[in-house]
Phi, psi and omega in degrees: 000320173306313182294322171308316180287324181300315174301328174278353185075027176252142177297141186280149174278138185249130179258152174278150184223154173227153183283130181282161181152162177231146176303140181286146182266108178234101178250161178257169180274358181298144175289162178288172177301152186309117171088357184270113167240166180300316187293326185265351181218299182304322173306315182295315175306307180302324181295319185288329193231345189236316193292345181295325174270304183280072177224172172292136191057029170266180188287327179296158185280345179211158180269147172230046184278329189243168172305308180298335175298308185306304184307308184302329187246014193297324182295316186293315189292314177313310187295304186295326182286314179306317186279356176080011180286327182229142347298146184290115170204120196240004169293147172303148186284156179298169173289152182311130181093350182249158177277155180303147169267007188251124182300326184258024172310101179273002191292156179281139175288161178310314179294307183299329170291315172300321185288324177293314184291323174297316177299318181292333178271358179264201172287349177064057179300127168291334177079194185270124181298335176295347179267001192281145177281160179294145177294149173282132179249139183233152181292154185292327182237287186280121185294330181266011188084174186299122181285164180283328183218142175237124172263114181242156180292142183293342185199145180305148181262130180274133183246122181289163178298318200217163177091192180246160180245142175296158170292141174270125176244124187237134169243147178232114173280153182252167181223037176283134181280343175217167183298143177242156186243113183272110180268353175196162182208149178213130188247124187235107169295153168271348162226089186298338187298332177246011171263118178272306178209166186213124172245120179253130177248156174240130184241125186298156180299129177093346173296148180282126179269132176206155180299114192257023172068071178043049175069026183283357173250024188090170181218162177268318176211158182214155172223108186228164175302133183078005175200094186248346179200164177199144178243132183271141173304165180294140188088007179223145181201171177245150181275134170236098192292159177301136180062022176298150167254129186253137181238142190235132177249115193243119175264098170271148178232103182312156183226020177096001184221126177300144179202193177210158172212141175235085195285151182232152179237116187259135181245131167237136187262149175289146175297322180213156183317138180284158178283335179230145180255122180278125174237156171235110181264159179234141154250121190234156185225081178286352187266053182283149170205097188255118184285153180293152165065033189238117185283334187213092178245132190249134174232134187238136173232126178241156185197136173276143184274115196276348193204159173305142175227127165261099175288143179233348178190152170240157173204145180242143187220119169218184169259203192289340176265008177286139185236330177201151182215131178227132170265131179222160185216138175241115181283159184306329180284353180101351182297149184239156169209154172257122178279319178203128175247117179253085185293334181223092176282137192230122181295328179288357188213070182269096188275146158295145175232096191269127182295137176289324178231133179308148187250124187266128163245126182277156175306146180085001170291149178245128176262140179236136173245131187242122171233142177247140181239136172254095179253043188246169177288347177283352183263102188294345178271353185295116177303321190191095181285005184260014187255145165282121189255129178237177178300137181179158193286331190275167184293337177274007180249191178227161177204157186213107176219131172256128178261135176241111176266134181210169177231156173234154163312143194297334185264358187230063193283083184256130164264158176270113177272000000 
């Protein structure tokens, strides 16, 4: 693509590249921490924090289900844990003495982290197999089990080998005669290697269906790195209206090989109408202007909460120049709080941050989103630090969206405008 652009007399599109390779495994002859073996402790850390992705047929590039798996990848694991890249969790830690507010916090405790790193750097004793936990079992295909209904793209999408692809916008009609209440969803590509993220919207029967620009008006379901499925608590569900149309906005990233993908959305239904309806609203800042050669460019977006909101989750979205993201709120009485601080945003891991308990924001609260962008040469993922970057759908463009998941009583359907 770059050569073709030069022949046309046009500037080539510059893509960020990285040198392939693996971390060297350097272990010492020192014994592990007293009593710590693979079977009695390290295997449990792997099960709690790693194997949902790092398993046979999982989304990760290698398995960590066995002792041999860990030994084979010890150098890489040690490097990623030391850097804080794995397990993927990017929210700032709670204040000392306070519990994490997040139900899905995958971060390692200080003790587990120290024990794991010490074991990796030691002679890595396997220990007694009798101490091992039972293996975790995962469904062969759908992580949440076989869905009741599958909404599938009508035909495969052809993915080219190289370059960039425009976002695919595909609509699929449904034939439900009455409203359905979705208690869980699972999004499953047929070729996960080329799917970066998916935004799912639901449109009422007869409504005009249009591409809403990567969820800038909220989303109904999403597939992003680290977030491919979700189950709502008992008594909570999302509404799928009778006769609705489901739309998929899909970001495909060619990986050097021609392929195709026919993505599926698996739905699980509540047994009865829920007590609470789950919504996802977005606060977007499309008027971005990020100057070239700037290591720390700050953008701020504020908005007033129009009605009482019981928050259940937050999620941030930027592209590869995104460096940090913060959600803050000021209540009508003047009290201020940080809802979520992501000091090191990672485009490859756009996680949901699920509250362990609903977090209440009264009507009239002012929410403030602060995003930091790194458009400098020191950002290894930066496609071109010489460009002024604005809002756009491709990875070399930028976005700034804060998602707020919240619930309302089923008979009081209030949305955030």
